[in-house]
Short mmCIF file of C-alpha atoms in Angstrom, two decimals:
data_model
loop_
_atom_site.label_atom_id
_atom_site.label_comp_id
_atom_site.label_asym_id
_atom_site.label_seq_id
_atom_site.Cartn_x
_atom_site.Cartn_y
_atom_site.Cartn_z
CA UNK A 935 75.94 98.08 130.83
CA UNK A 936 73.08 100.57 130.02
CA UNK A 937 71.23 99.48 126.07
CA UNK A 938 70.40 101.82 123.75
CA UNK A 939 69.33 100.79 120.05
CA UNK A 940 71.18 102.56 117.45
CA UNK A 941 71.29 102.43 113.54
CA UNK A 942 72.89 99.34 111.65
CA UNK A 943 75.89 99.97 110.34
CA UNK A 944 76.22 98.84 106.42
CA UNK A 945 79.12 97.04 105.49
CA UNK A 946 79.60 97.78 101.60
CA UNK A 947 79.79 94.03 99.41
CA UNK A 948 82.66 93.81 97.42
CA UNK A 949 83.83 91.09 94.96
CA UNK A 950 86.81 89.25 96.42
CA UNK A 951 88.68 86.82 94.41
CA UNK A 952 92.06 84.58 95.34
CA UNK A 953 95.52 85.78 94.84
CA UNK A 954 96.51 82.81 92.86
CA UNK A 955 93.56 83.58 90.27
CA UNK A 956 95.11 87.25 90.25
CA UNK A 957 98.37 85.88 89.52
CA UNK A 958 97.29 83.32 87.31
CA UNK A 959 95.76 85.79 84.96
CA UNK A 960 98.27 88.53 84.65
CA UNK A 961 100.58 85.66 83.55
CA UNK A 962 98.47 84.46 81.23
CA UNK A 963 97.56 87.78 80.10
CA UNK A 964 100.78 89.00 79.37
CA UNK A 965 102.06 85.29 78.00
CA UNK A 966 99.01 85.89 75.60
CA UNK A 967 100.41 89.38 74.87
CA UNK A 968 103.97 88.14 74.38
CA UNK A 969 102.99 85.06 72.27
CA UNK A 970 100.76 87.42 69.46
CA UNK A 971 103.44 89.75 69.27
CA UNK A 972 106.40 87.21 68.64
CA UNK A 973 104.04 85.26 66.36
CA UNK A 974 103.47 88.08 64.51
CA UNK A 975 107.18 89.35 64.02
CA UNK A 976 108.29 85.44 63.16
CA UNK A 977 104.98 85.24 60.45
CA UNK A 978 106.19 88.72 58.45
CA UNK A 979 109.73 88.08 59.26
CA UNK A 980 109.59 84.20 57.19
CA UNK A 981 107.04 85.68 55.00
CA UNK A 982 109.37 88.55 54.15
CA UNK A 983 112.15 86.07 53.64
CA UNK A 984 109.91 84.04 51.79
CA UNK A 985 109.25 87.04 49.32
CA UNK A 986 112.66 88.08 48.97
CA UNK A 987 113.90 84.76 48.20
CA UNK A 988 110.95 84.67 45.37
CA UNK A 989 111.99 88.42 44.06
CA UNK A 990 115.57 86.97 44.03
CA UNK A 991 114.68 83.84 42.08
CA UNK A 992 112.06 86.03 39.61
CA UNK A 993 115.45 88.68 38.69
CA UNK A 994 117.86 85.63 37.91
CA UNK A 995 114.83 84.48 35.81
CA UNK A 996 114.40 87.33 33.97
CA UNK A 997 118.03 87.95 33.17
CA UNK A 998 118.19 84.63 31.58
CA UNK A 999 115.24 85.40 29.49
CA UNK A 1000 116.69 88.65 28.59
CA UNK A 1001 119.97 86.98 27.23
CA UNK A 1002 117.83 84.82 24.99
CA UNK A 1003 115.95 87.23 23.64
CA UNK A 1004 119.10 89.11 23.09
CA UNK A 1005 120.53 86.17 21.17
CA UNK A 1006 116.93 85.08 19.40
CA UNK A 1007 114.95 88.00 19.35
CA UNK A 1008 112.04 85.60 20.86
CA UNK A 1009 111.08 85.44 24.33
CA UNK A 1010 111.85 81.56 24.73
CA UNK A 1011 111.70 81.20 28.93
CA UNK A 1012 108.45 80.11 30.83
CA UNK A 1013 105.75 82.97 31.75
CA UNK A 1014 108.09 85.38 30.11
CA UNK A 1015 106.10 87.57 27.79
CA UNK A 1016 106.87 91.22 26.15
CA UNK A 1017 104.47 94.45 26.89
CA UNK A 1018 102.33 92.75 28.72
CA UNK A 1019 99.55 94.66 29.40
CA UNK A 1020 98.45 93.62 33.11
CA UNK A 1021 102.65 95.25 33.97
CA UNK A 1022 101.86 96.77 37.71
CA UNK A 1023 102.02 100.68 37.31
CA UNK A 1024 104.60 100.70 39.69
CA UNK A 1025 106.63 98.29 38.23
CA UNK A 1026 106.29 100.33 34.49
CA UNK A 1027 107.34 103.02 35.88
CA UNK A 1028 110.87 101.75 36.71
CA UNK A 1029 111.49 99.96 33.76
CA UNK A 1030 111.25 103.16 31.89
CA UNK A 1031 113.71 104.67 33.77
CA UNK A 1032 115.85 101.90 31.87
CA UNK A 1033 115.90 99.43 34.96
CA UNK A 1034 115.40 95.60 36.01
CA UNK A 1035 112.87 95.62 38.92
CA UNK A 1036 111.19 93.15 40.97
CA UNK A 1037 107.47 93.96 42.55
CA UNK A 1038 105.23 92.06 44.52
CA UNK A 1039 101.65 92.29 44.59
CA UNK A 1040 98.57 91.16 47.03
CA UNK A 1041 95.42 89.93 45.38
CA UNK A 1042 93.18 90.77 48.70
CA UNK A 1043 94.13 87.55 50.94
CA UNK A 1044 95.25 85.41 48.51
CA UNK A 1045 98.75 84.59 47.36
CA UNK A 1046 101.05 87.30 45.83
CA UNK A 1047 102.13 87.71 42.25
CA UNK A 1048 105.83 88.10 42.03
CA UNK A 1049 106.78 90.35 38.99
CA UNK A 1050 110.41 90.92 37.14
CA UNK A 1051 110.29 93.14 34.56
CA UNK A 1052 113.40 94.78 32.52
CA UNK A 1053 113.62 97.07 29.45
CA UNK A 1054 114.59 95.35 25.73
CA UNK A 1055 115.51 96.97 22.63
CA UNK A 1056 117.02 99.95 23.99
CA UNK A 1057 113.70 100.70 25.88
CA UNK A 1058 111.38 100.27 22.66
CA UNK A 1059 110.00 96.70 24.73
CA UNK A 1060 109.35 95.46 28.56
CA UNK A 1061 110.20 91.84 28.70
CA UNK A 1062 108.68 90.78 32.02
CA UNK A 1063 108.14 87.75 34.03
CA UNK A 1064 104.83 86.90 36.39
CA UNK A 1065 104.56 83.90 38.68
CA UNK A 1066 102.79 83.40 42.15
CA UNK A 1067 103.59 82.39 45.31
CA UNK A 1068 104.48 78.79 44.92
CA UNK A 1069 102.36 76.58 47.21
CA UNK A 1070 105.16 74.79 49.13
CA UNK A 1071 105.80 78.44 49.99
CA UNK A 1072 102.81 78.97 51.31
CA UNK A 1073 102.39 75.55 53.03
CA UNK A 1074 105.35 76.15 54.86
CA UNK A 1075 103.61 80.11 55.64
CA UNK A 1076 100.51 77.47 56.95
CA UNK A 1077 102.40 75.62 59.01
CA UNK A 1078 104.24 77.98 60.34
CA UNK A 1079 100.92 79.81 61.78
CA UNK A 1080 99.84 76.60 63.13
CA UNK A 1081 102.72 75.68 64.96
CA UNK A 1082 102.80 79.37 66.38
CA UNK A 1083 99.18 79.48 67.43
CA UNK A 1084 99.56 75.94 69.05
CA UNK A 1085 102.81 77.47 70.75
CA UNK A 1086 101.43 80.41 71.73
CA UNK A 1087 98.12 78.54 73.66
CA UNK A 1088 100.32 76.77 75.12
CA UNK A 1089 102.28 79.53 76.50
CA UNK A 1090 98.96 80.97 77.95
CA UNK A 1091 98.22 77.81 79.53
CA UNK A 1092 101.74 76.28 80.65
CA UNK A 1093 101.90 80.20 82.01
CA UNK A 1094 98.04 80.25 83.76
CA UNK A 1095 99.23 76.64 85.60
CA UNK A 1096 102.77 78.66 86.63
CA UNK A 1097 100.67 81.35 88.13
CA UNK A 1098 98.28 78.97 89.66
CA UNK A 1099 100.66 77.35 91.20
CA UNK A 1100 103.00 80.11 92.30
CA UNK A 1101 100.09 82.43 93.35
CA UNK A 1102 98.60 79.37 95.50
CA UNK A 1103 101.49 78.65 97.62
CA UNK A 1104 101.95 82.38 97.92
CA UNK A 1105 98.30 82.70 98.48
CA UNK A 1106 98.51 79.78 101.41
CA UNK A 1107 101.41 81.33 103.13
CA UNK A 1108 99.39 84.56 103.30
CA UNK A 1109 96.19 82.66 104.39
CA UNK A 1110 97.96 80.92 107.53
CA UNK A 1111 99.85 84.36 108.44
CA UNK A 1112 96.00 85.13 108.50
CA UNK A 1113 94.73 82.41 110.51
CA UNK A 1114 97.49 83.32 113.36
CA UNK A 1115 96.58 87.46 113.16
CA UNK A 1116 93.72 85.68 113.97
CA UNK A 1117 94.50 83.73 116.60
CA UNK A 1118 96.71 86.62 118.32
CA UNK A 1119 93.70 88.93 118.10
CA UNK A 1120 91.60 86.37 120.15
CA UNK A 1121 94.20 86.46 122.94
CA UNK A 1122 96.64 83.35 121.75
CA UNK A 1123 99.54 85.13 123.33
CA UNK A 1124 101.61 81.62 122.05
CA UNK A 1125 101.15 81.97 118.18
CA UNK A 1126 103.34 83.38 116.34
CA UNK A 1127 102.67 84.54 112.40
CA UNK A 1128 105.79 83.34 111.36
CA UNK A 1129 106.07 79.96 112.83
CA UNK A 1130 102.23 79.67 111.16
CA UNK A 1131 103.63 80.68 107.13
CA UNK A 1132 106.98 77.99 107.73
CA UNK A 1133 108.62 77.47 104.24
CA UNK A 1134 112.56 77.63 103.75
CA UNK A 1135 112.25 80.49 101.01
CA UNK A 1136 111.98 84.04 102.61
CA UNK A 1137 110.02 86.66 100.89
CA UNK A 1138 107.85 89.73 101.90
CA UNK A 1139 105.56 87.67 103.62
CA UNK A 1140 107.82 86.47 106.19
CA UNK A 1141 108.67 90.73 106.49
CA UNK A 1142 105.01 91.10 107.29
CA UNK A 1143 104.92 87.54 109.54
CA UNK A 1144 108.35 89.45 111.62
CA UNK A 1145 106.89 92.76 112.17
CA UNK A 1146 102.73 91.44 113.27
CA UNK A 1147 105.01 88.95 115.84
CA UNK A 1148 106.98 92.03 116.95
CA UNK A 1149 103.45 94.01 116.93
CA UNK A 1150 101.86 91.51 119.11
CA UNK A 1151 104.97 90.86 121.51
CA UNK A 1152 105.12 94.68 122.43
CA UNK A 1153 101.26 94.51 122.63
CA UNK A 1154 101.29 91.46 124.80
CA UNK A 1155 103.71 93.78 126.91
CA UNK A 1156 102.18 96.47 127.11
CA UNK A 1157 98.71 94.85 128.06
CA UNK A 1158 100.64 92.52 130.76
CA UNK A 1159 102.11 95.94 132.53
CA UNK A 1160 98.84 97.71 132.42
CA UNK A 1161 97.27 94.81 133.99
CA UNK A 1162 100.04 94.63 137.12
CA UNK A 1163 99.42 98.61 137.40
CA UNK A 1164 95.38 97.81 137.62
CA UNK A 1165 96.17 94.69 140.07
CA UNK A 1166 98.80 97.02 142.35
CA UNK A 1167 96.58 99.81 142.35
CA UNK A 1168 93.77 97.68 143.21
CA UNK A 1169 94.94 95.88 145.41
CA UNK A 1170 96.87 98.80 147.05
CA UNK A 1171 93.19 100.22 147.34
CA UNK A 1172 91.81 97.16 149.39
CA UNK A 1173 93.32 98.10 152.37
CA UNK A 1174 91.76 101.68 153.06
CA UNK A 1175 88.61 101.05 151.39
CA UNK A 1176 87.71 98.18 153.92
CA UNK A 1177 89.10 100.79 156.56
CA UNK A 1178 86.80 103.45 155.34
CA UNK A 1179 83.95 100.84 155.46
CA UNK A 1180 85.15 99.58 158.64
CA UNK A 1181 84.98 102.97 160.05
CA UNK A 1182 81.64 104.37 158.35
CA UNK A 1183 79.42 101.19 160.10
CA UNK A 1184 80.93 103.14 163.81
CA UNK A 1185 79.11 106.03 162.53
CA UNK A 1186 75.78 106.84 164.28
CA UNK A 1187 72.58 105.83 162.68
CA UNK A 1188 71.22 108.18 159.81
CA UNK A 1189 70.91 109.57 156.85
CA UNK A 1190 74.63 110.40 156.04
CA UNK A 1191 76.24 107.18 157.59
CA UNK A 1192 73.55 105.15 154.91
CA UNK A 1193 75.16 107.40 152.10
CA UNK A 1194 78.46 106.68 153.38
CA UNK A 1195 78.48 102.91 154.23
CA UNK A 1196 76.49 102.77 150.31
CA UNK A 1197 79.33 104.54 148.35
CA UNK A 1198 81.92 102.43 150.76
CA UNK A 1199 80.56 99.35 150.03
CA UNK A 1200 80.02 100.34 146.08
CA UNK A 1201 83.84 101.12 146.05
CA UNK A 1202 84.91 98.20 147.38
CA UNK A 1203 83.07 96.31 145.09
CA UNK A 1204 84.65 97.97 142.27
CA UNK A 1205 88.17 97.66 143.93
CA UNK A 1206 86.78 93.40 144.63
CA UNK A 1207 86.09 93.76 140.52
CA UNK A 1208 88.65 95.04 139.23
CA UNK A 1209 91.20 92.57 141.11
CA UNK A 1210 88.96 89.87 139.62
CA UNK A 1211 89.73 91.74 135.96
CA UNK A 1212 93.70 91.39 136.77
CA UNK A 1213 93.24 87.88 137.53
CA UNK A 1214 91.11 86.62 134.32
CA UNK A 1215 93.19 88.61 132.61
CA UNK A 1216 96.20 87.42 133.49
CA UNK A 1217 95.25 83.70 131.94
CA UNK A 1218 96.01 82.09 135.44
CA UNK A 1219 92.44 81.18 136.15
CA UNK A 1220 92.07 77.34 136.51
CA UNK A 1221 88.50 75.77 137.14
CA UNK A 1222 87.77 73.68 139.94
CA UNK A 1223 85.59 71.06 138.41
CA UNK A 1224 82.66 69.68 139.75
CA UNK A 1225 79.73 67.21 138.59
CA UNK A 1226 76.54 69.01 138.87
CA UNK A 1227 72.99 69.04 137.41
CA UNK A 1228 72.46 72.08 135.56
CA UNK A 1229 69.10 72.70 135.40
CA UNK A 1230 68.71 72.13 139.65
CA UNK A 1231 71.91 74.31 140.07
CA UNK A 1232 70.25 77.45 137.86
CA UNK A 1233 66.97 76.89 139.35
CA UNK A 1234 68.27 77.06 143.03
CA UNK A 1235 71.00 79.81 142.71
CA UNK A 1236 68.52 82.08 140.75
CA UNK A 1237 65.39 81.76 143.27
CA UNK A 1238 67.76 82.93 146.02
CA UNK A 1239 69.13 85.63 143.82
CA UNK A 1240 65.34 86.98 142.73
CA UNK A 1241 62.31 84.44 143.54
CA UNK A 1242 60.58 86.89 140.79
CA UNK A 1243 62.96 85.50 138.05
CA UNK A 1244 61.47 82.69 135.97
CA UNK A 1245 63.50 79.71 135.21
CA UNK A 1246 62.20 77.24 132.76
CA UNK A 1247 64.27 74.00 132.54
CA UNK A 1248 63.57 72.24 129.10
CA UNK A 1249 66.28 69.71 129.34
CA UNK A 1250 67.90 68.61 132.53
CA UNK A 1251 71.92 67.61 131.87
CA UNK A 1252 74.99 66.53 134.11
CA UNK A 1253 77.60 68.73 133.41
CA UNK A 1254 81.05 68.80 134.89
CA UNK A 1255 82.18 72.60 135.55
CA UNK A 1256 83.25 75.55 137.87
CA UNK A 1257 80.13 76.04 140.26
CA UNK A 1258 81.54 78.97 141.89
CA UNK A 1259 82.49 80.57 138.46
CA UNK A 1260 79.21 79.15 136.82
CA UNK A 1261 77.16 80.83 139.49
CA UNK A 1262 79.66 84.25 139.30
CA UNK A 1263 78.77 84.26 135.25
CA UNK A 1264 75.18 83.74 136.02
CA UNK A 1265 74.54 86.47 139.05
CA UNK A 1266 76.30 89.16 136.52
CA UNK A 1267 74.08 88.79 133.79
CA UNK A 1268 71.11 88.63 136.05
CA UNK A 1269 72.42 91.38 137.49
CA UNK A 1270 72.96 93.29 134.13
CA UNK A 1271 69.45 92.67 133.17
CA UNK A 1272 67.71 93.98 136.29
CA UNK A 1273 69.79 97.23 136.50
CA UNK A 1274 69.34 97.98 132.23
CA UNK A 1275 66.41 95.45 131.50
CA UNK A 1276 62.99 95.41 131.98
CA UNK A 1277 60.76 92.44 133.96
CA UNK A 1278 59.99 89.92 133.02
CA UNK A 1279 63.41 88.67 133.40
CA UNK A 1280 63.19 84.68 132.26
CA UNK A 1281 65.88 81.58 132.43
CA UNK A 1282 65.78 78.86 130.39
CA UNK A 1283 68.08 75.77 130.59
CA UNK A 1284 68.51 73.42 127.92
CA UNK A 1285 70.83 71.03 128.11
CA UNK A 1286 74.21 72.34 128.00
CA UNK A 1287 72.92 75.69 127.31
CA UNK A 1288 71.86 78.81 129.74
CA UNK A 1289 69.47 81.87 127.89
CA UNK A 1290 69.01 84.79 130.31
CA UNK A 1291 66.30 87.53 128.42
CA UNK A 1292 64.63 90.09 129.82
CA UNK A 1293 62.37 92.75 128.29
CA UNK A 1294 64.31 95.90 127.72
CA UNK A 1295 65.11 98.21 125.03
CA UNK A 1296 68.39 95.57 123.78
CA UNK A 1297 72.19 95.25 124.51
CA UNK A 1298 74.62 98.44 122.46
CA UNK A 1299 75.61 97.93 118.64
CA UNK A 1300 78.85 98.03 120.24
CA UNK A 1301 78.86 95.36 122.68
CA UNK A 1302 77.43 92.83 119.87
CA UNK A 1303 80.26 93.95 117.72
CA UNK A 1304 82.85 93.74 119.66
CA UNK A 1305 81.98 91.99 123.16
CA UNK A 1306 81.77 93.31 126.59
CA UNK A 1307 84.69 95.83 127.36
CA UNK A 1308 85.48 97.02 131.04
CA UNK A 1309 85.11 100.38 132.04
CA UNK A 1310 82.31 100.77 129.04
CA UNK A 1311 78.84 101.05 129.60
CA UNK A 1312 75.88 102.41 126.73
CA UNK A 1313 75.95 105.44 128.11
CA UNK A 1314 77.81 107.77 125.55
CA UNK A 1315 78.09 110.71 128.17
CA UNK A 1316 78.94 108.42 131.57
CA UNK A 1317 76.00 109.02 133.01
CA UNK A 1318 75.02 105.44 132.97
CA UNK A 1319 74.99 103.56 136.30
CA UNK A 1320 77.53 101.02 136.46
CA UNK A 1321 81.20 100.75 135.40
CA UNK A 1322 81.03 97.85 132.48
CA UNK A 1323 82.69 95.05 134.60
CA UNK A 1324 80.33 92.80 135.34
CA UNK A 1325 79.81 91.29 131.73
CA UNK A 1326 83.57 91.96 131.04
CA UNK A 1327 83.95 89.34 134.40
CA UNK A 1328 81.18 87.26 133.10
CA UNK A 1329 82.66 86.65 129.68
CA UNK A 1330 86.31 86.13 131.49
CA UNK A 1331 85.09 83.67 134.05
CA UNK A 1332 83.33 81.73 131.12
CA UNK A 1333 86.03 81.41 129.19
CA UNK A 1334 88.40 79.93 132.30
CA UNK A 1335 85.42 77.57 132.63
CA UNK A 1336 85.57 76.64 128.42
CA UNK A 1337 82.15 78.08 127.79
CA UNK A 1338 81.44 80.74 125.60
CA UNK A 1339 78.85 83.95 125.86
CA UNK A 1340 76.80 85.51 123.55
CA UNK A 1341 74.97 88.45 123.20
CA UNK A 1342 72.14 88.88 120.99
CA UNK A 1343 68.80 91.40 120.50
CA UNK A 1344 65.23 89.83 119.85
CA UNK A 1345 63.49 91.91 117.22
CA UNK A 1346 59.73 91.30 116.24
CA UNK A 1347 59.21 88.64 113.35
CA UNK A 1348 59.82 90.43 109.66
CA UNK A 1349 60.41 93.72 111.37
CA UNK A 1350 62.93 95.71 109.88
CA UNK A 1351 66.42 96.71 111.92
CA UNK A 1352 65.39 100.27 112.82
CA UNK A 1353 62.65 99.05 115.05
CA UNK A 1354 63.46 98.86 118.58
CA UNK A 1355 64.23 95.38 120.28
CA UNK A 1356 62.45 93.41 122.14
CA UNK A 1357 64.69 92.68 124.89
CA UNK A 1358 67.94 91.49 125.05
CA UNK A 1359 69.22 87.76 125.35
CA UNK A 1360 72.69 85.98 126.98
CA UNK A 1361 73.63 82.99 125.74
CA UNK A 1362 76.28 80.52 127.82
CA UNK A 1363 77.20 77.69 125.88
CA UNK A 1364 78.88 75.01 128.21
CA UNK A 1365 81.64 72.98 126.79
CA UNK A 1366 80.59 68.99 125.95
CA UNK A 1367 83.70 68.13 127.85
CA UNK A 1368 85.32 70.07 130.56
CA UNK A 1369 88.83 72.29 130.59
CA UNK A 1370 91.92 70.14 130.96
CA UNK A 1371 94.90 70.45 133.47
CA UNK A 1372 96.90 72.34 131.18
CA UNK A 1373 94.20 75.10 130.70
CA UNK A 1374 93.06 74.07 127.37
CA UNK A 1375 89.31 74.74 127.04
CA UNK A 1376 87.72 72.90 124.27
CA UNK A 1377 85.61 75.63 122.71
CA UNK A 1378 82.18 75.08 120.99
CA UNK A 1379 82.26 75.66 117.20
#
């Protein structure tokens, strides 16, 4: 796969918060809003009450007083006195139109003055009546505010634990449908989204849960009959590319029979990698374990690869693996770094872990995004030698194995991204215990 360095892309930073905090606060919020506005109509609605029932008592109170004055031309009735001068305008103004009224007034936050006023002496006289709010009145008013303010907090609060608790299982059915998108992405053809949510209730998440399992079952599909059409057509190639090979080597020595036995053998290669694809890709693969010392393996199989190759080994382990795969992985990226690299091309072997580096201008922003992909090299306009197999085989025969590979650049210390690598670096990370039976591959974390 040919390297080229290009710009880092910049992910924008955003603020994420949990669906059950979400949740939790719009309940609360509008429990809050629901709670001020009830406490508020039930506070002027008993207040109003309250006054009325005051008004009502201050009339009856006045009518008595305006018998007995009738009868004894002297006001002879608690708080009752005639023309008095602090009357309310209001209030004056109705009594002489020759009627009994009733008026409240506020004294700026404090308690009202209740007022009953009616016309004596054929209007000549106001005989009028002025009391406040009586404080059981407005103890009960007190009460009432405290027993709505301690209602309504704990409406916000009884409502902020409802949302917490509804938004979290919510939240943790959407989390594991998640966790097994997840899993399907990586190739866990077995998982399915809606086994991963369970619950007995059905809601829109177990819509979404149907339709990514559908999603990934046609995908799966689709993938499985595009790899039988790469392994029919490969394999359907086999047989006249090694007669075309077969038949270029009866050529006569020269020029033209080298070109032809070179792009013979270079096809059949590809044909030879592209079978090997099918098969990795097909998740049939099963390793054929061995016990072996790592760091003499490496050292042996790379100095009759390339003597020129350096291979440092800074802890010596016994491993049990694939050789023949472990050797496959390790001629491909050896491979890869001679044909896009740059000398010196060094191997290092520490413990359970293989580093191949060499000195070139870095692997694609691509392939450390995403991984190796087949038929994709750097090369934007094809031009690039090679056809982007051998680290898609590399990667597949490490994963039948239960190892995992890496790709990395080295950049100078405290330079900044836009500065062109240093070389590029594999990493295959061996498994601490080896792939079972069953094809389970204990993966490193």
């Amino acid at each position: 796969m040919l390297r080229h360095l290009v710009p880092a892309r910049v992910e924008r930073a955003g603020i994420r918060t949990g669906l059950r905090w979400k949740l939790s606060a719009a309940i609360a919020l509008v429990g809050a809003l629901v709670a001020v506005a009830l406490s508020l109509v039930v506070h002027n609605a008993a207040r109003v009450s309250m006054l009325d029932n005051a008004r009502d008592l201050a009339d009856e109170r006045i009518q008595i007083a305006q018998r007995n004055y009738q009868l004894s031309r002297h006001p002879n009735f608690p708080n009752i006195k005639i023309d008095d001068p602090r009357l309310p305008a209001e209030l004056k103004e109705k009594v002489e139109e020759g009627r009994r009224a009733t008026f409240v007034s506020d004294r700026g936050g404090g308690a009202p003055d209740i007022w009953a006023a009616v016309p004596v002496n054929n209007g000549d006289h106001v005989l009028s009546l002025h009391t406040g709010f009586t404080d059981r009145s407005t103890d009960i008013l007190k009460d009432l505010d405290q027993a709505l303010v301690i209602g309504s907090i704990a409406v916000v609060f009884g409502g902020s634990a409802l949302g917490v608790l509804i938004g979290g299982q919510l939240s943790r059915r959407l989390r594991n449908a998640a966790a097994a998108a997840n899993e399907v992405a990586k190739g866990e053809a077995d998982v399915r989204v809606r086994d991963a949510i369970g619950g007995v209730v059905r809601d829109e998440t177990d819509d979404l849960a149907s339709a990514v399992d559908a999603m990934a079952d046609a995908l799966q599909q689709r993938l499985e009959a595009e790899r039988r059409v790469t392994a029919d057509i490969a394999h359907e190639l086999r047989t006249p590319v090694t007669g075309l090979l077969t038949a270029a080597e009866l050529l006569p020595p020269g020029r033209p029979t080298e070109l032809v036995l070179d792009r013979a053998k270079a096809m059949r290669t590809l044909v030879e990698d592209v079978l090997e694809v099918a098969r990795l890709d097909g998740a049939s693969e099963r390793a054929e374990l061995q016990d072996i010392l790592l760091g003499e393996f490496v050292a042996r199989r790379v100095a009759a690869k390339d003597p020129e190759v350096e291979v440092r080994v800074i802890h010596e382990s016994m491993v049990t693996t694939d050789p023949r795969r472990l050797e496959r992985v390790l001629f491909n990226l050896l491979t890869n770094a001679a044909r896009h690299g740059k000398a010196p091309i060094q191997v290092s072997v520490e413990g359970r872990v293989i580093r191949v580096r060499d000195h070139g201008p870095g692997f694609p922003e691509s392939l450390l995004a995403e991984g190796p992909s087949r038929f994709r090299t750097g090369s934007s306009d094809r031009a690039g030698r090679g056809h982007g197999l051998g680290l898609t085989i590399a990667a597949g025969q490490a994963r039948v194995m239960g190892a995992r590979l890496t790709f990395r650049n080295v950049q100078p210390v405290g330079a900044p991204e836009h500065i062109p690598a240093e070389g590029a670096v594999a990493v295959l990370w061996l498994p601490e215990h080896a792939p079972t039976n069953t094809g389970s591959y204990p993966m490193l974390p």
